Short mmCIF file of C-alpha atoms in Angstrom, two decimals:
data_model
loop_
_atom_site.label_atom_id
_atom_site.label_comp_id
_atom_site.label_asym_id
_atom_site.label_seq_id
_atom_site.Cartn_x
_atom_site.Cartn_y
_atom_site.Cartn_z
CA UNK E 15 4.65 -13.17 -21.04
CA UNK E 16 6.36 -12.21 -17.59
CA UNK E 17 7.29 -15.35 -16.05
CA UNK E 18 5.74 -15.84 -12.74
CA UNK E 19 8.56 -16.02 -10.22
CA UNK E 20 5.91 -16.89 -6.81
CA UNK E 21 2.80 -16.75 -5.94
CA UNK E 22 2.73 -16.12 -1.61
CA UNK E 23 -0.44 -17.79 -0.08
CA UNK E 24 -2.21 -18.62 2.89
CA UNK E 25 -1.05 -15.24 4.75
CA UNK E 26 -1.83 -15.59 9.00
CA UNK E 27 -3.91 -12.70 10.37
CA UNK E 28 -1.73 -10.78 13.30
CA UNK E 29 -3.05 -7.43 15.35
CA UNK E 30 -1.77 -3.86 14.31
CA UNK E 31 -2.55 -1.71 17.84
CA UNK E 32 -6.29 -2.84 18.53
CA UNK E 33 -8.48 -1.43 15.38
CA UNK E 34 -6.56 -3.68 12.40
CA UNK E 35 -6.68 -7.16 12.13
CA UNK E 36 -4.32 -7.89 8.99
CA UNK E 37 -1.93 -10.00 6.32
CA UNK E 38 1.29 -9.14 5.66
CA UNK E 39 1.18 -9.94 1.86
CA UNK E 40 4.64 -8.83 1.55
CA UNK E 41 7.58 -7.45 2.90
CA UNK E 42 11.38 -7.20 2.32
CA UNK E 43 12.56 -9.60 4.95
CA UNK E 44 10.72 -12.28 3.10
CA UNK E 45 10.92 -11.76 -0.96
CA UNK E 46 14.30 -8.52 -0.71
CA UNK E 47 14.76 -7.24 -3.90
CA UNK E 48 12.16 -9.12 -5.96
CA UNK E 49 9.74 -6.55 -4.49
CA UNK E 50 12.46 -3.05 -4.51
CA UNK E 51 10.87 0.17 -4.50
CA UNK E 52 7.93 -1.65 -1.92
CA UNK E 53 9.23 -2.67 0.64
CA UNK E 54 5.92 -4.26 2.67
CA UNK E 55 1.83 -4.72 2.17
CA UNK E 56 -1.03 -5.48 5.38
CA UNK E 57 -4.28 -6.12 4.17
CA UNK E 58 -6.59 -5.65 6.85
CA UNK E 59 -10.38 -6.96 6.78
CA UNK E 60 -12.14 -7.13 5.79
CA UNK E 61 -13.60 -7.10 9.35
CA UNK E 62 -17.03 -6.33 11.33
CA UNK E 63 -16.47 -4.19 13.90
CA UNK E 64 -19.32 -3.33 16.71
CA UNK E 65 -20.22 0.19 17.48
CA UNK E 66 -17.91 1.84 20.17
CA UNK E 67 -17.99 5.28 21.54
CA UNK E 68 -13.44 4.50 22.60
CA UNK E 69 -11.84 4.77 18.48
CA UNK E 70 -9.67 1.92 17.74
CA UNK E 71 -6.80 1.84 15.68
CA UNK E 72 -2.62 2.78 16.58
CA UNK E 73 -1.41 5.13 18.61
CA UNK E 74 1.74 7.87 18.33
CA UNK E 75 4.51 5.85 16.44
CA UNK E 76 7.76 7.14 14.17
CA UNK E 77 8.56 6.20 10.77
CA UNK E 78 11.72 7.38 9.15
CA UNK E 79 13.15 6.77 5.56
CA UNK E 80 10.31 5.46 3.55
CA UNK E 81 6.55 6.27 2.36
CA UNK E 82 3.32 4.68 3.34
CA UNK E 83 0.12 4.54 0.86
CA UNK E 84 -3.28 3.53 3.20
CA UNK E 85 -5.87 2.56 0.37
CA UNK E 86 -9.17 2.47 2.15
CA UNK E 87 -12.19 -0.11 0.63
CA UNK E 88 -15.17 0.41 3.23
CA UNK E 89 -15.14 1.97 6.16
CA UNK E 90 -13.64 5.50 7.19
CA UNK E 91 -10.30 6.09 8.93
CA UNK E 92 -8.02 9.35 10.39
CA UNK E 93 -5.23 10.11 10.81
CA UNK E 94 -2.56 13.00 12.35
CA UNK E 95 0.61 13.48 12.62
CA UNK E 96 3.59 15.86 13.98
CA UNK E 97 4.14 17.48 10.49
CA UNK E 98 0.40 19.21 11.35
CA UNK E 99 -1.44 16.69 9.22
CA UNK E 100 -4.71 15.77 10.46
CA UNK E 101 -7.67 13.95 7.85
CA UNK E 102 -10.56 11.68 7.43
CA UNK E 103 -10.32 9.19 4.94
CA UNK E 104 -12.74 6.69 3.35
CA UNK E 105 -13.91 4.56 0.57
CA UNK E 106 -12.03 4.73 -2.55
CA UNK E 107 -10.13 7.93 -0.89
CA UNK E 108 -6.38 7.11 -0.96
CA UNK E 109 -3.89 8.90 2.15
CA UNK E 110 0.21 9.11 0.70
CA UNK E 111 2.30 10.13 3.80
CA UNK E 112 5.69 10.27 2.76
CA UNK E 113 7.84 10.25 6.46
CA UNK E 114 11.40 10.70 4.83
CA UNK E 115 13.45 12.72 7.29
CA UNK E 116 10.86 11.46 10.09
CA UNK E 117 7.04 11.83 10.87
CA UNK E 118 5.33 10.93 14.38
CA UNK E 119 1.88 10.45 13.67
CA UNK E 120 -1.59 8.32 14.81
CA UNK E 121 -4.19 6.02 12.84
CA UNK E 122 -7.62 5.50 14.18
CA UNK E 123 -11.49 4.53 12.62
CA UNK E 124 -12.61 7.72 12.55
CA UNK E 125 -15.02 8.90 15.10
CA UNK E 126 -18.36 9.20 13.27
CA UNK E 127 -17.78 5.24 12.03
CA UNK E 128 -16.10 4.37 15.50
CA UNK E 129 -19.59 4.49 17.13
CA UNK E 130 -21.91 3.36 14.68
CA UNK E 131 -19.37 -0.22 13.50
CA UNK E 132 -19.39 -1.90 10.33
CA UNK E 133 -17.11 -3.20 7.97
CA UNK E 134 -13.27 -2.36 7.56
CA UNK E 135 -11.04 -2.66 4.93
CA UNK E 136 -8.04 -1.65 3.43
CA UNK E 137 -4.42 -1.81 2.58
CA UNK E 138 -1.08 0.04 3.36
CA UNK E 139 1.82 -0.47 1.34
CA UNK E 140 5.06 0.95 2.34
CA UNK E 141 7.23 3.06 -0.94
CA UNK E 142 11.12 2.80 -0.16
CA UNK E 143 12.56 5.89 -1.05
CA UNK E 144 16.20 6.64 -2.44
CA UNK E 145 18.91 7.33 -0.32
CA UNK E 146 19.51 10.96 -1.60
CA UNK E 147 15.69 11.21 -0.63
CA UNK E 148 15.51 9.30 2.94
CA UNK E 149 16.30 12.93 4.75
CA UNK E 150 13.72 15.14 3.00
CA UNK E 151 11.25 16.97 4.33
CA UNK E 152 7.79 14.67 5.41
CA UNK E 153 5.02 15.45 3.15
CA UNK E 154 1.93 14.30 3.04
CA UNK E 155 -0.92 13.65 0.15
CA UNK E 156 -4.54 12.91 0.51
CA UNK E 157 -5.93 11.82 -3.12
CA UNK E 158 -10.09 11.22 -2.48
CA UNK E 159 -11.49 8.88 -4.46
CA UNK E 160 -12.99 12.01 -6.94
CA UNK E 161 -9.06 13.05 -7.73
CA UNK E 162 -8.22 9.63 -8.94
CA UNK E 163 -9.29 8.93 -12.48
CA UNK E 164 -10.53 5.71 -13.61
CA UNK E 165 -9.22 3.80 -16.92
CA UNK E 166 -12.17 1.45 -18.72
CA UNK E 167 -10.97 -1.47 -19.88
CA UNK E 168 -12.66 -2.69 -22.81
CA UNK E 169 -15.46 -3.59 -21.21
CA UNK E 170 -14.19 -6.24 -18.67
CA UNK E 171 -13.93 -3.59 -15.89
CA UNK E 172 -12.29 -0.44 -14.78
CA UNK E 173 -8.87 0.70 -13.56
CA UNK E 174 -8.14 3.67 -10.93
CA UNK E 175 -4.54 4.91 -11.30
CA UNK E 176 -3.80 6.01 -7.92
CA UNK E 177 -0.19 6.76 -8.70
CA UNK E 178 1.82 6.38 -12.58
CA UNK E 179 0.08 5.60 -15.63
CA UNK E 180 -2.01 3.91 -17.57
CA UNK E 181 -3.16 3.50 -21.18
CA UNK E 182 -2.20 7.56 -21.16
CA UNK E 183 -3.96 8.47 -18.69
CA UNK E 184 -1.48 9.48 -14.89
CA UNK E 185 -2.45 9.23 -11.54
CA UNK E 186 -2.52 11.98 -9.35
CA UNK E 187 0.14 10.52 -6.71
CA UNK E 188 3.35 12.69 -6.88
CA UNK E 189 6.45 9.94 -5.95
CA UNK E 190 9.95 10.06 -6.26
CA UNK E 191 10.81 7.00 -8.70
CA UNK E 192 8.63 5.66 -11.51
CA UNK E 193 6.29 3.69 -9.99
CA UNK E 194 2.37 2.27 -10.99
CA UNK E 195 -0.49 1.82 -8.26
CA UNK E 196 -3.39 0.61 -10.57
CA UNK E 197 -6.92 -1.00 -8.52
CA UNK E 198 -8.70 -2.42 -10.46
CA UNK E 199 -12.62 -3.93 -10.70
CA UNK E 200 -12.90 -6.85 -13.19
CA UNK E 201 -16.55 -7.99 -13.98
CA UNK E 202 -16.44 -11.69 -14.34
CA UNK E 203 -16.14 -13.83 -16.56
CA UNK E 204 -13.52 -11.15 -18.45
CA UNK E 205 -9.95 -11.33 -19.73
CA UNK E 206 -8.03 -8.26 -19.67
CA UNK E 207 -4.01 -7.70 -20.66
CA UNK E 208 -1.59 -5.19 -18.74
CA UNK E 209 2.28 -4.42 -20.75
CA UNK E 210 4.99 -3.73 -18.47
CA UNK E 211 8.54 -2.82 -19.55
CA UNK E 212 11.91 -4.23 -19.11
CA UNK E 213 13.69 -3.46 -15.25
CA UNK E 214 10.13 -3.57 -13.35
CA UNK E 215 9.16 -4.70 -10.45
CA UNK E 216 5.67 -6.15 -11.39
CA UNK E 217 3.09 -7.38 -8.26
CA UNK E 218 -0.80 -8.53 -8.54
CA UNK E 219 -2.60 -8.56 -5.30
CA UNK E 220 -5.87 -10.06 -5.37
CA UNK E 221 -8.23 -8.66 -3.29
CA UNK E 222 -11.82 -9.82 -4.36
CA UNK E 223 -12.91 -12.76 -6.50
CA UNK E 224 -10.77 -15.22 -7.87
CA UNK E 225 -8.51 -15.49 -11.39
CA UNK E 226 -6.65 -16.98 -13.89
CA UNK E 227 -3.04 -15.35 -14.77
CA UNK E 228 -0.95 -16.10 -17.68
CA UNK E 229 -3.76 -18.12 -18.22
CA UNK E 230 -2.03 -21.57 -15.86
CA UNK E 231 -2.19 -19.65 -12.40
CA UNK E 232 -5.06 -19.74 -10.07
CA UNK E 233 -5.19 -16.91 -7.58
CA UNK E 234 -7.39 -16.04 -5.50
CA UNK E 235 -8.13 -13.25 -2.29
CA UNK E 236 -5.34 -12.30 -0.34
CA UNK E 237 -3.30 -13.87 -1.97
CA UNK E 238 0.05 -12.06 -3.86
CA UNK E 239 1.54 -12.72 -7.76
CA UNK E 240 5.15 -11.72 -7.84
CA UNK E 241 6.62 -11.61 -11.68
CA UNK E 242 10.33 -11.27 -13.23
CA UNK E 243 11.92 -8.03 -14.49
CA UNK E 244 11.88 -9.08 -18.09
CA UNK E 245 9.57 -6.68 -20.59
CA UNK E 246 6.26 -8.41 -21.28
CA UNK E 247 2.12 -8.45 -20.60
CA UNK E 248 0.17 -10.41 -18.09
CA UNK E 249 -3.24 -11.63 -18.90
CA UNK E 250 -5.76 -11.88 -16.29
CA UNK E 251 -9.04 -14.19 -17.14
CA UNK E 252 -11.56 -13.12 -14.11
CA UNK E 253 -14.22 -16.26 -12.81
CA UNK E 254 -17.30 -16.25 -11.93
CA UNK E 255 -17.27 -13.53 -9.35
CA UNK E 256 -16.78 -9.90 -9.78
CA UNK E 257 -12.98 -9.45 -8.81
CA UNK E 258 -10.70 -6.66 -6.62
CA UNK E 259 -6.90 -6.34 -7.60
CA UNK E 260 -3.93 -4.20 -6.67
CA UNK E 261 -1.30 -4.27 -9.74
CA UNK E 262 2.29 -2.53 -8.00
CA UNK E 263 4.74 -1.97 -10.98
CA UNK E 264 8.10 0.51 -9.95
CA UNK E 265 11.91 0.87 -10.81
CA UNK E 266 13.77 -1.28 -8.38
CA UNK E 267 16.04 1.08 -6.28
CA UNK E 268 19.09 -1.06 -6.59
CA UNK E 269 20.22 0.11 -2.48
CA UNK E 270 21.80 -1.49 0.26
CA UNK E 271 18.05 -1.91 2.74
CA UNK E 272 18.51 -1.68 6.92
CA UNK E 273 15.39 -1.81 8.93
CA UNK E 274 14.07 -2.13 11.47
CA UNK E 275 10.37 -1.76 13.43
CA UNK E 276 9.38 1.83 11.61
CA UNK E 277 12.61 3.15 10.17
CA UNK E 278 14.08 2.24 6.73
CA UNK E 279 17.00 3.60 5.52
CA UNK E 280 20.97 2.44 4.20
CA UNK E 281 23.27 1.53 6.73
CA UNK E 282 22.88 0.14 10.29
CA UNK E 283 24.21 3.61 11.72
CA UNK E 284 21.93 5.40 10.39
CA UNK E 285 19.18 3.34 11.69
CA UNK E 286 20.40 3.93 15.30
CA UNK E 287 20.40 8.18 14.20
CA UNK E 288 16.58 7.35 13.86
CA UNK E 289 16.18 5.58 17.23
CA UNK E 290 18.32 8.61 18.44
CA UNK E 291 16.55 10.91 16.84
CA UNK E 292 13.30 9.95 18.15
CA UNK E 293 13.76 9.49 21.67
CA UNK E 294 15.60 12.73 21.73
CA UNK E 295 12.04 14.38 19.69
CA UNK E 296 13.48 15.36 16.62
CA UNK E 297 11.30 13.86 14.35
CA UNK E 298 8.58 16.23 15.99
CA UNK E 299 5.53 15.62 18.84
CA UNK E 300 1.85 15.71 18.39
CA UNK E 301 -0.54 18.04 18.54
CA UNK E 302 -4.31 17.83 18.93
CA UNK E 303 -6.24 18.70 15.79
CA UNK E 304 -7.71 22.11 16.41
#
C-alpha cells in the first residue's frame, strides 16, 4: 500500500468575489512539491443562495502560467474570457481553461440560476504547466457531463474519468503533462482498491460522506489525504452513507515555482513581466458576448 504522508483538515471558509464561499483544501504554499503538478484546490459550498436579479461571482481578472479546472456538483456557472470563449456549465460539467501565456476572464453564477436561487457546490483546481508550455496560446475545453465516461467499480460505485485513464477508459480532457482526475461516487459499506505507478503525486479529497483509507485513516467532508510517490495501491472503505471523492494523480513537474496572485511562473522576473503585460493590455480585454 502507498504510505499516507499527511491529512489536511479544518480548512476555513473565505469568500472569492461575492459568489464563492470556499475552503482552500491545498495550495503550493502549504504543501510545495508534494502536490505537483497541482497547485491549489478551492472547494466552494455546498452553499444556499437566495434568488437575485444580480448574478454573484468574480469580475474581470487575469491568469498566466497554469490551468484552471472547474467541476460543478450543484448549481450553474457562466464563464467569459478575453480569448472569446463564453460557456455555461451545470452539474457534472467541467470547464478546463488553459491560461498559459495569459487570459483575462470572469466567472459568475449563471443568470437563470441566480434568478431562481439554489445550492452551489463546485471545486476549482489549479494545474501547473511546465516552463516550455507556460507561454503557449490560451485554450478552453468545455467538457459536458455526457462527454465524460463512467467506469463501474465492481458494484461499489462509479468513477467519472475527467482526465487520464482508469481501467482502460480514457478521459476527454487534453493535458500538457500526464495526470488523472477521477470523480468517484461510492455506495455505503463498500471497499475499492486503486493502483498508482511509482513517481506519481496522489491526492484524495472527500467532498461527501466518510471513508476509511488504507484500513486505518478516517477521512470526511472537505478533507484531503496526501500519499507518497512510491508504487502501490490505496483502499477506500465507505461508511454508512453515499460518498463523493475526487482523486488526483500525476507526474510531478520538477521545476521552480514562482507565484504572485493569479500568475504562476518559474522566476520572479517572469512574474514581473506578467504583471507588466497584464497592465499594458497584452493579455487581452473582455468583450461582451453576443
